[in-house]
GROMACS .gro file of C-alpha atoms in nm:
model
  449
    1UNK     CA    1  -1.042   1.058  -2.938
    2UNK     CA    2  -1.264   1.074  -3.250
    3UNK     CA    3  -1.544   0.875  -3.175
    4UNK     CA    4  -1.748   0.631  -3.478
    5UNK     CA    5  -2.053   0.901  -3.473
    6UNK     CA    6  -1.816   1.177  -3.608
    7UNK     CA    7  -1.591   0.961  -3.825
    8UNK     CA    8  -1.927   0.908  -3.948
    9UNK     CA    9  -2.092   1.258  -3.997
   10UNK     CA   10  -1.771   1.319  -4.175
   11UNK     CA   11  -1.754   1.076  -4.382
   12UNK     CA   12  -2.114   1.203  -4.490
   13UNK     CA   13  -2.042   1.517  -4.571
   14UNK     CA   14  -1.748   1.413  -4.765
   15UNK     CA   15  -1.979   1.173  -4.987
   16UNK     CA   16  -2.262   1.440  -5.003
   17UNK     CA   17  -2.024   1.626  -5.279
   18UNK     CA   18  -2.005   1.310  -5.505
   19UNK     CA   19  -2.307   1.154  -5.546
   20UNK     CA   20  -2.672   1.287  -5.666
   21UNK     CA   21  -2.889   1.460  -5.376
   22UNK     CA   22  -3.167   1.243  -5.405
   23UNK     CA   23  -2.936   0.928  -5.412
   24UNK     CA   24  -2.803   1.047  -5.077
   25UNK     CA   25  -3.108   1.182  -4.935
   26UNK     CA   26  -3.298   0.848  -4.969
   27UNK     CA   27  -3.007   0.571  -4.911
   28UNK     CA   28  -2.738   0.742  -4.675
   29UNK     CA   29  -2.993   0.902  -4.448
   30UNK     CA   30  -3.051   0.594  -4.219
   31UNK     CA   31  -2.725   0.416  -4.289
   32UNK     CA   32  -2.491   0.408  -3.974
   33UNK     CA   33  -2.171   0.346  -3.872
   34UNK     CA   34  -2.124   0.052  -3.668
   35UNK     CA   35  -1.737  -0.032  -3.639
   36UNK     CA   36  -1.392  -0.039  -3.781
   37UNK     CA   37  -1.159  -0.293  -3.679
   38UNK     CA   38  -0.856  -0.461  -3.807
   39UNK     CA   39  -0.945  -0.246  -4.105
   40UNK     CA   40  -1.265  -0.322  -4.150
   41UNK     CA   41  -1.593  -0.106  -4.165
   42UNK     CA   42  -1.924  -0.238  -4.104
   43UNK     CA   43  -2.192  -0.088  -4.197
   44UNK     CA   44  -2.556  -0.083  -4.072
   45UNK     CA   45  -2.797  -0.038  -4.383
   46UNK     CA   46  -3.223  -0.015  -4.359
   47UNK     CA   47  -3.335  -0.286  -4.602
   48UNK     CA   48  -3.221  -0.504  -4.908
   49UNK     CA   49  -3.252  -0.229  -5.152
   50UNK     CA   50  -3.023   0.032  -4.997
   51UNK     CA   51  -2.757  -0.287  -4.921
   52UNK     CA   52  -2.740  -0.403  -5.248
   53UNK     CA   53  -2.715  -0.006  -5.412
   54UNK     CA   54  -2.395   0.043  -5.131
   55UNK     CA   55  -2.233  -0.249  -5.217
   56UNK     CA   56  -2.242  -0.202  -5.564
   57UNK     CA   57  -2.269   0.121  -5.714
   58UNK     CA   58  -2.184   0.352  -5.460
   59UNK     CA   59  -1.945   0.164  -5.224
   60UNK     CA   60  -1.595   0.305  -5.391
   61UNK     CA   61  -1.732   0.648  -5.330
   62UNK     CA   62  -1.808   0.548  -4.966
   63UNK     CA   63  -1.487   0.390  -4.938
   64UNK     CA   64  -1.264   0.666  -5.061
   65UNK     CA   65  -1.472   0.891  -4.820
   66UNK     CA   66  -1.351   0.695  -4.536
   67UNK     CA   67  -1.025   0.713  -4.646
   68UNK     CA   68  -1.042   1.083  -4.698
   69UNK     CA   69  -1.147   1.109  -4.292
   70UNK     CA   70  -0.942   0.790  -4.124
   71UNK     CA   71  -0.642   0.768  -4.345
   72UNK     CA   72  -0.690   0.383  -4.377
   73UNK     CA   73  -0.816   0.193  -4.643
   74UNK     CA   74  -1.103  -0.003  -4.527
   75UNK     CA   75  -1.309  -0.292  -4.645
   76UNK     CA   76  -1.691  -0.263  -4.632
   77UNK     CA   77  -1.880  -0.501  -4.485
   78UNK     CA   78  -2.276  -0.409  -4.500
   79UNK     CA   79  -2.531  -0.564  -4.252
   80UNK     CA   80  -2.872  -0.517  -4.223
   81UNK     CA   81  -3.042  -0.340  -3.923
   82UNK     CA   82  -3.257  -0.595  -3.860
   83UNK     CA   83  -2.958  -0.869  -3.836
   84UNK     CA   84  -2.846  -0.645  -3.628
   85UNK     CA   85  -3.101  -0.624  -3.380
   86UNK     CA   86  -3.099  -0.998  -3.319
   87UNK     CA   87  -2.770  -1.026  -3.223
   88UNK     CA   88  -2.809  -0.678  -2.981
   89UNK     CA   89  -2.884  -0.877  -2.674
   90UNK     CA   90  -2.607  -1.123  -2.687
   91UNK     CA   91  -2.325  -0.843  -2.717
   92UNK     CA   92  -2.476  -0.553  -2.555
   93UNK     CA   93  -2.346  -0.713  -2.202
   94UNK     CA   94  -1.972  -0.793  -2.338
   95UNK     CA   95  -1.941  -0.400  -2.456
   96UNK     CA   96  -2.101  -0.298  -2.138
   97UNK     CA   97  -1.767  -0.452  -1.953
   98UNK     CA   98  -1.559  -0.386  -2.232
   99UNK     CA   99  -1.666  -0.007  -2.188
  100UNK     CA  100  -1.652   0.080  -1.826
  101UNK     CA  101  -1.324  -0.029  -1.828
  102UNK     CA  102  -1.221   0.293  -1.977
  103UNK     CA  103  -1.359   0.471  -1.641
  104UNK     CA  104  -1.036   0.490  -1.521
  105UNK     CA  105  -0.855   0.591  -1.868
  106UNK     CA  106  -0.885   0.958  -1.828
  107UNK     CA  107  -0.550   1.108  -2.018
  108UNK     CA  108  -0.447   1.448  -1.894
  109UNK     CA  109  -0.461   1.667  -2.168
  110UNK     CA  110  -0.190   1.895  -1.994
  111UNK     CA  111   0.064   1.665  -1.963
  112UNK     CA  112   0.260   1.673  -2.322
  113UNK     CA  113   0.566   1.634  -2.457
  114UNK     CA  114   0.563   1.993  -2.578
  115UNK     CA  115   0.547   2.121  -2.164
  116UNK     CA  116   0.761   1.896  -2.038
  117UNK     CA  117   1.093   2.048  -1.921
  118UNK     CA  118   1.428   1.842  -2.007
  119UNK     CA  119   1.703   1.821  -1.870
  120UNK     CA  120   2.025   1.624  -1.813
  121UNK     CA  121   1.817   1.412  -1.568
  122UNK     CA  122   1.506   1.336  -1.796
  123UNK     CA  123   1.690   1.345  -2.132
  124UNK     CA  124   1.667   0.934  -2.222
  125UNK     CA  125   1.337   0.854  -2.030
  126UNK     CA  126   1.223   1.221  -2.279
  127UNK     CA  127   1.350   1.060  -2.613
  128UNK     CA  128   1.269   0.695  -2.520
  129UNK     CA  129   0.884   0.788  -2.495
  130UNK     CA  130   0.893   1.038  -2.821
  131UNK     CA  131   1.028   0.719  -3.057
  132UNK     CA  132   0.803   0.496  -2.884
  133UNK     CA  133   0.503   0.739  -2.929
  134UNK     CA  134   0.658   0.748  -3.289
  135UNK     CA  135   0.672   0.416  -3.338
  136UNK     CA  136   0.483   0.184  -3.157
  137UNK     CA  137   0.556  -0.149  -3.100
  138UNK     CA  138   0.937  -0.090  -3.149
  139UNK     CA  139   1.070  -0.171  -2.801
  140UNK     CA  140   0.854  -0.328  -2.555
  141UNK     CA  141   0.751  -0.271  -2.306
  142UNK     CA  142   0.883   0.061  -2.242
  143UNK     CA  143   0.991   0.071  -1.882
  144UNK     CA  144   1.026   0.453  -1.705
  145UNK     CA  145   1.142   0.423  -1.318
  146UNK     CA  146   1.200   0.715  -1.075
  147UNK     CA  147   1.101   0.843  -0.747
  148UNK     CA  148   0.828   0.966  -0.697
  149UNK     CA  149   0.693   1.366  -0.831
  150UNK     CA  150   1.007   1.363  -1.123
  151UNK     CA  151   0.790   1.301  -1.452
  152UNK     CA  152   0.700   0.929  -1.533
  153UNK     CA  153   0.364   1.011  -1.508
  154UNK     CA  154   0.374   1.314  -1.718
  155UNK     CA  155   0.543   1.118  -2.024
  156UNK     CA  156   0.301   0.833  -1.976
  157UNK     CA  157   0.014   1.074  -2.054
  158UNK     CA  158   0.214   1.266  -2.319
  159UNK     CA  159   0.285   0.934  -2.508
  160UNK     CA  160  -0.137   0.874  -2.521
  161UNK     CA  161  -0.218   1.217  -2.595
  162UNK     CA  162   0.065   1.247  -2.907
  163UNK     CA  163  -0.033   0.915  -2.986
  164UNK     CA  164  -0.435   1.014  -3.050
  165UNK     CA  165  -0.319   1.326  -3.189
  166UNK     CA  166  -0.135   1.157  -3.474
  167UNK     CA  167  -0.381   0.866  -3.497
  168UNK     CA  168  -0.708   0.933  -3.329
  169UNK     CA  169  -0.881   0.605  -3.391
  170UNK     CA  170  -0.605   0.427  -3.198
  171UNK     CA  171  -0.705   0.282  -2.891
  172UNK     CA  172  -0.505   0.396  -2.572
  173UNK     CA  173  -0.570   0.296  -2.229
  174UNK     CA  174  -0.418   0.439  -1.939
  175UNK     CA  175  -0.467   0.322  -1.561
  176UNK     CA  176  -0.318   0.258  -1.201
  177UNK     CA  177  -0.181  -0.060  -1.093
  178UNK     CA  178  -0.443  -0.039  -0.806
  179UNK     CA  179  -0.720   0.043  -1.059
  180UNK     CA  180  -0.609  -0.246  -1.253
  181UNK     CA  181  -0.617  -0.468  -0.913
  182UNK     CA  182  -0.983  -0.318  -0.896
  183UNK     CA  183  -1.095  -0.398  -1.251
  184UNK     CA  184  -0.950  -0.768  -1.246
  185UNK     CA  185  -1.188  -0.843  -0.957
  186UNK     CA  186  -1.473  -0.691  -1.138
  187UNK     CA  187  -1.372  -0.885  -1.450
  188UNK     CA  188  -1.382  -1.202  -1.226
  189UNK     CA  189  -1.687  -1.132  -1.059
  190UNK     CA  190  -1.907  -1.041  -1.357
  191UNK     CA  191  -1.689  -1.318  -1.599
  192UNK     CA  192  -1.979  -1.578  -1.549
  193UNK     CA  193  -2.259  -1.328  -1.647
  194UNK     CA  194  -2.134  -1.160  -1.919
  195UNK     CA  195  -1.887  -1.436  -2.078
  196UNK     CA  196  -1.635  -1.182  -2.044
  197UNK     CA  197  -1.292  -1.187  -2.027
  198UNK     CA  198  -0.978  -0.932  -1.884
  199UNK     CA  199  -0.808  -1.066  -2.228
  200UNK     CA  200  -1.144  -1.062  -2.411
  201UNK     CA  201  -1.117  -0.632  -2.339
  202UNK     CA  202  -0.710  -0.643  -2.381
  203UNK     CA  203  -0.652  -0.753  -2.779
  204UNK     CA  204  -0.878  -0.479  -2.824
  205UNK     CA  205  -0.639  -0.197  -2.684
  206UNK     CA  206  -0.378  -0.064  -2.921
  207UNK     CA  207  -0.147   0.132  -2.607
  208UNK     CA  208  -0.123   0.025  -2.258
  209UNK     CA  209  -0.015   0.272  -2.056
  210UNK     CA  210  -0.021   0.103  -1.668
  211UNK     CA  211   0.152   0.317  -1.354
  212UNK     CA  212   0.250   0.213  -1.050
  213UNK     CA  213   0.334  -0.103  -1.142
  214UNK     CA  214   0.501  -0.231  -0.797
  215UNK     CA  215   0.149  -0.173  -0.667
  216UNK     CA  216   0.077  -0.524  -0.832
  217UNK     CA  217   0.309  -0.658  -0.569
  218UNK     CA  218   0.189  -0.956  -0.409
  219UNK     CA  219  -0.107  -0.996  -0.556
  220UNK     CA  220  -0.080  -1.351  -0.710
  221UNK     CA  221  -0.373  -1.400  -0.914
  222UNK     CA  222  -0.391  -1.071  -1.040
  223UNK     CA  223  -0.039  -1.097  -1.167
  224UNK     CA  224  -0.116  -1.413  -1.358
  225UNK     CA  225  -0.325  -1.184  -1.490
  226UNK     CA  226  -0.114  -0.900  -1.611
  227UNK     CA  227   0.125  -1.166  -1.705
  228UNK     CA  228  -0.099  -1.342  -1.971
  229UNK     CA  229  -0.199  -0.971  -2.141
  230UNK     CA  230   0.143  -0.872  -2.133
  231UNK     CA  231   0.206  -1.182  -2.365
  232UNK     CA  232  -0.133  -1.114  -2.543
  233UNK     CA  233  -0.032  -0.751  -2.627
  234UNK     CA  234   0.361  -0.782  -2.730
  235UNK     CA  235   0.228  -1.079  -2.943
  236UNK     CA  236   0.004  -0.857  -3.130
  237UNK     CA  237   0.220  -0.593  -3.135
  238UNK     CA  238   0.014  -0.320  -2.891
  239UNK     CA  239   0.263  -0.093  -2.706
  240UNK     CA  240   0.287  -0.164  -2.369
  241UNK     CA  241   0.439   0.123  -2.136
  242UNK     CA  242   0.537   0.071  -1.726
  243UNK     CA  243   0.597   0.316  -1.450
  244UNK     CA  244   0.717   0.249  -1.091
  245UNK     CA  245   0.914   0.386  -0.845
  246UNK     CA  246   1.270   0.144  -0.916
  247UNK     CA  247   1.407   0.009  -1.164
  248UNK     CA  248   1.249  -0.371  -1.231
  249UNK     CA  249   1.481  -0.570  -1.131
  250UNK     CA  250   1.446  -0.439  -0.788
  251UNK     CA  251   1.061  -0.460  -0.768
  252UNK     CA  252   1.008  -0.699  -0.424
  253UNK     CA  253   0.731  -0.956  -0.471
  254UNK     CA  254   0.648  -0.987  -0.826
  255UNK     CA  255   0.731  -1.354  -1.018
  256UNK     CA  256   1.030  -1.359  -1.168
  257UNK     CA  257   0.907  -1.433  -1.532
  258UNK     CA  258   0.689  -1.105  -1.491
  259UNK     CA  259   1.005  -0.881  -1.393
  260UNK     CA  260   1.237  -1.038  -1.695
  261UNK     CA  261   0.974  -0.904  -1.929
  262UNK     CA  262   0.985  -0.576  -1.746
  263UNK     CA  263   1.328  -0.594  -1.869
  264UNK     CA  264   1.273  -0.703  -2.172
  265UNK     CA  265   1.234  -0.388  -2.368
  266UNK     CA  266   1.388  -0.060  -2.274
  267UNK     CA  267   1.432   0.062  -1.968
  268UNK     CA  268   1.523   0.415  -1.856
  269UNK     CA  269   1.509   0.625  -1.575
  270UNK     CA  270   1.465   0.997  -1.441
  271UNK     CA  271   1.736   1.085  -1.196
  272UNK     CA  272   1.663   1.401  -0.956
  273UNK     CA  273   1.686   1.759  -1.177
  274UNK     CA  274   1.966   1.963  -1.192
  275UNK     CA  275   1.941   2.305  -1.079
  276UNK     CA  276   1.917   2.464  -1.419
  277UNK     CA  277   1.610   2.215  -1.551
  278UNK     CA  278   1.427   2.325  -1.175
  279UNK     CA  279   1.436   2.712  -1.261
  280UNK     CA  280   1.338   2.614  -1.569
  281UNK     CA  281   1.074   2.366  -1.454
  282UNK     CA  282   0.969   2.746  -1.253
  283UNK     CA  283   0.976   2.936  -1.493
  284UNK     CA  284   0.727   2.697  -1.691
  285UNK     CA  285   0.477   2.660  -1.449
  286UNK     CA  286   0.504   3.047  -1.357
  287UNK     CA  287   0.393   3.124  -1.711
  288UNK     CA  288   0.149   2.799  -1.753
  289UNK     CA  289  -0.049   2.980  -1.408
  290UNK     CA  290  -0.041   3.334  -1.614
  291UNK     CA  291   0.179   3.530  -1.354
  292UNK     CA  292   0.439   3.739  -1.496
  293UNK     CA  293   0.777   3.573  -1.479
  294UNK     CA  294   0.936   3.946  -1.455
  295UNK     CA  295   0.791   3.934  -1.083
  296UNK     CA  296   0.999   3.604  -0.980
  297UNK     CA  297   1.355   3.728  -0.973
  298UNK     CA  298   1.637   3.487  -1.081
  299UNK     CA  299   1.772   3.448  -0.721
  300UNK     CA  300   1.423   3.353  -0.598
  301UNK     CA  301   1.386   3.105  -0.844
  302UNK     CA  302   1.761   2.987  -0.768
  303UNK     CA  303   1.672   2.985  -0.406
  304UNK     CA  304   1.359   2.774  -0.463
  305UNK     CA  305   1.521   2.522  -0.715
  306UNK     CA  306   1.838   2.501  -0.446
  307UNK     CA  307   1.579   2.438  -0.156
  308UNK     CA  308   1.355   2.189  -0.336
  309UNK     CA  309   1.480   2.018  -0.563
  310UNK     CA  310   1.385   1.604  -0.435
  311UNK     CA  311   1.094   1.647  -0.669
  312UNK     CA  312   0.883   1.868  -0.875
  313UNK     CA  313   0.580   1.814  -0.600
  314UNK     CA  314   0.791   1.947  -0.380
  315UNK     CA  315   0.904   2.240  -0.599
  316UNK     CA  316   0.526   2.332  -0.684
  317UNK     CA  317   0.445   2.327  -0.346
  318UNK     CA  318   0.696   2.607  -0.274
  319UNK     CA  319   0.609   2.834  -0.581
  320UNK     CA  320   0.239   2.816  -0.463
  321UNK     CA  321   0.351   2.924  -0.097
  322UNK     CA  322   0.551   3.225  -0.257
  323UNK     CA  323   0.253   3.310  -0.486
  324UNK     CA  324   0.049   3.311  -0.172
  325UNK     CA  325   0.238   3.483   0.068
  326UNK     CA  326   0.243   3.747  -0.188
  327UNK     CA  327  -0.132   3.765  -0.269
  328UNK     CA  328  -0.164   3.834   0.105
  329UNK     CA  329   0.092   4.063   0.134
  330UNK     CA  330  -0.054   4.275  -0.201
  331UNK     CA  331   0.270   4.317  -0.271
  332UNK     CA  332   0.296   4.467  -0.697
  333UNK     CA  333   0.627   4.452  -0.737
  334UNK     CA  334   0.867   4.210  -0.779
  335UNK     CA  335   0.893   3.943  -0.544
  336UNK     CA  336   1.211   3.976  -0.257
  337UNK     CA  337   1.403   3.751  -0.063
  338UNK     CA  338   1.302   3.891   0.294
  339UNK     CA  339   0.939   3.809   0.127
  340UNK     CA  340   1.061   3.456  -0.004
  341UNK     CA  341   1.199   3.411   0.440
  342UNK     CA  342   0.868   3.537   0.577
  343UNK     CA  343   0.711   3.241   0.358
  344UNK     CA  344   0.927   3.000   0.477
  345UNK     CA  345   0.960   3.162   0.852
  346UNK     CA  346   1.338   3.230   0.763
  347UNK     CA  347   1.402   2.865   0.784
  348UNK     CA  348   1.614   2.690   0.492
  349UNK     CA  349   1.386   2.458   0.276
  350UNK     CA  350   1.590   2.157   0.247
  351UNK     CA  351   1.565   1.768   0.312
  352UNK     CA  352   1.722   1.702   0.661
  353UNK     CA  353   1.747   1.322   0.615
  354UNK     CA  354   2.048   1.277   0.794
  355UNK     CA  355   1.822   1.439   1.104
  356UNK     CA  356   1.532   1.259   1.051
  357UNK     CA  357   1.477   0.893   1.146
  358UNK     CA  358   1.126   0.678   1.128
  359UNK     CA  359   1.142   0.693   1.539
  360UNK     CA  360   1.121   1.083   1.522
  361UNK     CA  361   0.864   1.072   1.193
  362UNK     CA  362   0.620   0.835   1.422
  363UNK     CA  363   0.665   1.047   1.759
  364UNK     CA  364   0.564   1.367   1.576
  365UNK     CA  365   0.304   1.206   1.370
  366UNK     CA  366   0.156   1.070   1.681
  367UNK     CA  367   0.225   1.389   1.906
  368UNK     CA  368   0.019   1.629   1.586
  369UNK     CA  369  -0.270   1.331   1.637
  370UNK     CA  370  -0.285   1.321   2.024
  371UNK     CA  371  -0.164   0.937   1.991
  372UNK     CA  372   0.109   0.757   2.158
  373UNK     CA  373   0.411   0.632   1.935
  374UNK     CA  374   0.302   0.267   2.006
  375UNK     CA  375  -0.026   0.335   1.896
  376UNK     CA  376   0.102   0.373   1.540
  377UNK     CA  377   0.294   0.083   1.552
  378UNK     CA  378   0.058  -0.117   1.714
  379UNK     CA  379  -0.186  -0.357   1.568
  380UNK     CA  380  -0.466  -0.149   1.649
  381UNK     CA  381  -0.709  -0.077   1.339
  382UNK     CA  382  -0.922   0.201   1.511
  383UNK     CA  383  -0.980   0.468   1.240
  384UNK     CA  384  -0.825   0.748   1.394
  385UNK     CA  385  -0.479   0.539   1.485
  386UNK     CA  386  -0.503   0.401   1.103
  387UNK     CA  387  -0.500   0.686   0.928
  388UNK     CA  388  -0.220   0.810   1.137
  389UNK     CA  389  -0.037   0.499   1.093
  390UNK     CA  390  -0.101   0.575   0.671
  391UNK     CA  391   0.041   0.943   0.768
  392UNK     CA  392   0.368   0.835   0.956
  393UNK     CA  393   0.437   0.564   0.678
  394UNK     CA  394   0.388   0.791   0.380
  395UNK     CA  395   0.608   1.023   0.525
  396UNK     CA  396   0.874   0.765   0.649
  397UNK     CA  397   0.843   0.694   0.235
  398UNK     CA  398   0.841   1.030   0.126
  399UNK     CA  399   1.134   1.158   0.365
  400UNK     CA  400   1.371   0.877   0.406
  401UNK     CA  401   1.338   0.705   0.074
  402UNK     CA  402   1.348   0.360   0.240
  403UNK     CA  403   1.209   0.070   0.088
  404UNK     CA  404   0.887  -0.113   0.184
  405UNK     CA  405   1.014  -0.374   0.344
  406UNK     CA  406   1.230  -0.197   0.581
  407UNK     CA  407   0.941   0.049   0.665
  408UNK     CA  408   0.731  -0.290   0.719
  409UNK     CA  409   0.972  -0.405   0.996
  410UNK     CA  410   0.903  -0.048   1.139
  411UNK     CA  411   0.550  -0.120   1.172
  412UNK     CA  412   0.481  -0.489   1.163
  413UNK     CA  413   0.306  -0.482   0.853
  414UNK     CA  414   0.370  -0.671   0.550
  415UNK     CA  415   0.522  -0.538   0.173
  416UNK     CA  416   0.156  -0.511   0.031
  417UNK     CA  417   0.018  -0.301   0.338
  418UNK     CA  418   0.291  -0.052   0.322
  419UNK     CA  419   0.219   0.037  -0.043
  420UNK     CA  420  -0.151   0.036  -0.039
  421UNK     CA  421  -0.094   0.335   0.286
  422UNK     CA  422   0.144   0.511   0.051
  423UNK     CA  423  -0.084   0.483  -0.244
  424UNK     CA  424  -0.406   0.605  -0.021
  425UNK     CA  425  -0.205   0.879   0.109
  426UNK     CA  426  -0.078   0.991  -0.213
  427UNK     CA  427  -0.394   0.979  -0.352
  428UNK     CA  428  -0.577   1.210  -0.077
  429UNK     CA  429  -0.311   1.437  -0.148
  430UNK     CA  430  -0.452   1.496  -0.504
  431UNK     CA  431  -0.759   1.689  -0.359
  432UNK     CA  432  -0.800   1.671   0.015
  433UNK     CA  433  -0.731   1.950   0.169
  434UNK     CA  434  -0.739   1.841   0.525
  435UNK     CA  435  -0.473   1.570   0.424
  436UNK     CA  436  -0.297   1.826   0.208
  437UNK     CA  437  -0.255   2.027   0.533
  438UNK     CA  438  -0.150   1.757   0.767
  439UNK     CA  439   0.104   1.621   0.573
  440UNK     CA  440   0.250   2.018   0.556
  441UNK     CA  441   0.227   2.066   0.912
  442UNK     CA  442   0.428   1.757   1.020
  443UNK     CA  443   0.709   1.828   0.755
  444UNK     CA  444   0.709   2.201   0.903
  445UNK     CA  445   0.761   2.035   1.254
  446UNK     CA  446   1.009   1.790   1.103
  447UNK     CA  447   1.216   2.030   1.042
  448UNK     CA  448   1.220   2.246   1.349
  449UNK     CA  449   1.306   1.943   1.584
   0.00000   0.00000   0.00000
């Protein structure tokens, strides 16, 4: 995003060319850029004389500059440094809170609507998020639900990033339901100190892109929370965009006023790709790594997008193993299907859930751990036999598709504890390795026994 300093230094250079040098040499040196919002600019200016030259003389060339950079007209409103300075210590606490919010709003810049594959499946959730991203404020909230790994998450960052393309002074947020859990105790915390409020932050936010959102479950004050900013946002007309893992009305202990604004807007969902969009979705990501797609033969591809196709996770996952079995092998040529069984120790890649139940998940979970299956179900909270616990649950998620409540039962643990092991689990599996591995070894041994 375009931050003030270079809207600024822009805006400069664009004045520079219409007024005298020594005019902008001795007034426009020291003048800074303080602001713009609700479509006006304020303006920092050293002393009386410069102030009263800018708002005069000079401030329709100043004001058609900023056009020329922002593409909005702006009113000027010109304050003195020294006014300025007084009121530094009363506000410098309120945009300390306002701006570590934004911590957690880091939008992947690879995840746009230009590399995302569609297909059959995707098509609605695809066009809903281009008009919305085209026209904010339209339908709201905009409501994407899927399992988990098939693309919500990808057109939640591709709405921000086409979004700050098009309009770079918007302000887009994007965070996790947990993060969002995380910041409202903050916020409450630090609300006495700094005279700060969640909604103080909120009307300032143009997009609000939140995933996850049945992470929220449960938690009662935070909802009543998320419930007065969702009111606070659609009344001001700031997009608001959802992802979770089923479609609202099915979302397990959230109010029901919350879940009939869920519903309010437009909802759409990604269904599990078709064949053809998973060779494609190959074929992509072959060429996005910089292999050459004339190595990855159309029945390999077939045979990967036939033996992984739950989710594009999943997918990945086997592309990398192919690409690395064939590193090792220093194999040039095209890759082969006796190549493509030596990955995959001649075993067919598919989901076995008919096979699998949560009683055989938790005895191999506990047998790769040197546990006993009670252990895990047990209400032990030693670290070793909690993690494991998070393992076996994740994958009793992840392979069975059953919801939270049933795997709850399973373990004697409640809605809100089954999520947060999911989410942990899901979010070592971004970058530790040692989880990364684990969680490969058991589905191996899944699907031997």
């Amino acid at each position: 995003m375009i931050n003030i300093k270079e809207i600024w230094n822009m805006t400069l250079k664009c004045i520079e060319d219409k007024i005298p040098q020594k005019i902008y040499e001795n007034y426009f040196d020291d003048v800074k850029l303080l602001s713009l919002d609700k479509n006006i600019a304020t303006v920092v200016v050293p002393n009386e004389l410069s102030k009263t030259l800018l708002e005069g003389q000079y401030k329709q060339n100043l004001q058609d500059s900023l056009l020329e950079v922002t593409e909005t007209l702006y009113d000027l409103k010109f304050i003195l440094s020294s006014e300025l300075e007084e009121n530094t210590s009363s506000t410098s606490s309120e945009n300390l809170s306002k701006a570590s919010f934004f911590k957690h709003s880091k939008l992947n810049p690879n995840y746009t609507f230009d590399n995302f594959v569609v297909g059959e499946s995707n098509e609605s959730a695809y066009k809903a998020s281009h008009l919305i991203a085209d026209h904010l404020a339209t339908l709201n909230p905009l409501f994407i639900y899927s399992a988990s790994g098939l693309g919500k998450t990808h057109l939640m960052h591709a709405i921000g990033n086409y979004v700050l393309s098009v309009t770079p002074l918007k302000k887009v947020l994007y965070i996790t339901a947990e993060d969002f859990v995380d910041e409202y105790v903050r916020f409450s915390t630090k609300r006495d100190k700094n005279n700060v409020s969640m909604k103080d932050f909120f009307i300032t936010v143009d997009v609000f892109l939140i995933d996850d959102i049945q992470f929220l479950a449960e938690k009662t004050q935070t909802c009543e929370m998320f419930f007065h900013i969702f009111n606070l946002l659609v009344s001001n007309n700031k997009q608001i965009v959802i992802t979770s893992d089923r479609d609202p009305k099915k979302l397990e202990g959230l109010e029901e006023r919350l879940v009939s604004r869920f519903s309010s807007g437009l909802t759409v969902s990604i269904k599990v790709p078709e064949i053809d969009t998973l060779m494609n979705i190959l074929k992509l990501k072959i060429k996005a790594s910089g292999h050459d797609l004339n190595l990855f033969p159309d029945d390999v591809l077939l045979y990967l997008a036939q033996n992984n196709s739950k989710n594009v996770r999943e997918l990945e996952g086997a592309l990398n193993r192919i690409v690395f079995y064939n590193m090792i092998n220093k194999n040039p040529g095209p890759i082969t299907m006796d190549l493509v069984h030596q990955a995959f120790d001649n075993e067919v890649v598919k989901d076995h859930k008919e096979s699998l139940s949560p009683e055989k998940i938790i005895s191999t979970t506990a047998s790769y751990y040197n546990l006993a299956p009670s252990q895990l179900t047990s209400k032990v909270r030693i670290n070793q036999i909690t993690f494991a616990r998070q393992i076996a649950i994740y994958l009793c998620r992840e392979l069975l598709d059953i919801p939270f409540s049933q795997i709850g039962k399973i373990f004697s643990r409640d809605h809100s504890t089954i999520m947060s092991s999911v989410q942990k689990v899901e979010n070592l599996l971004k970058d530790d390795n040692q989880t990364i591995h684990a969680i490969n070894q058991l589905k191996d041994q899944l699907k031997t026994r």
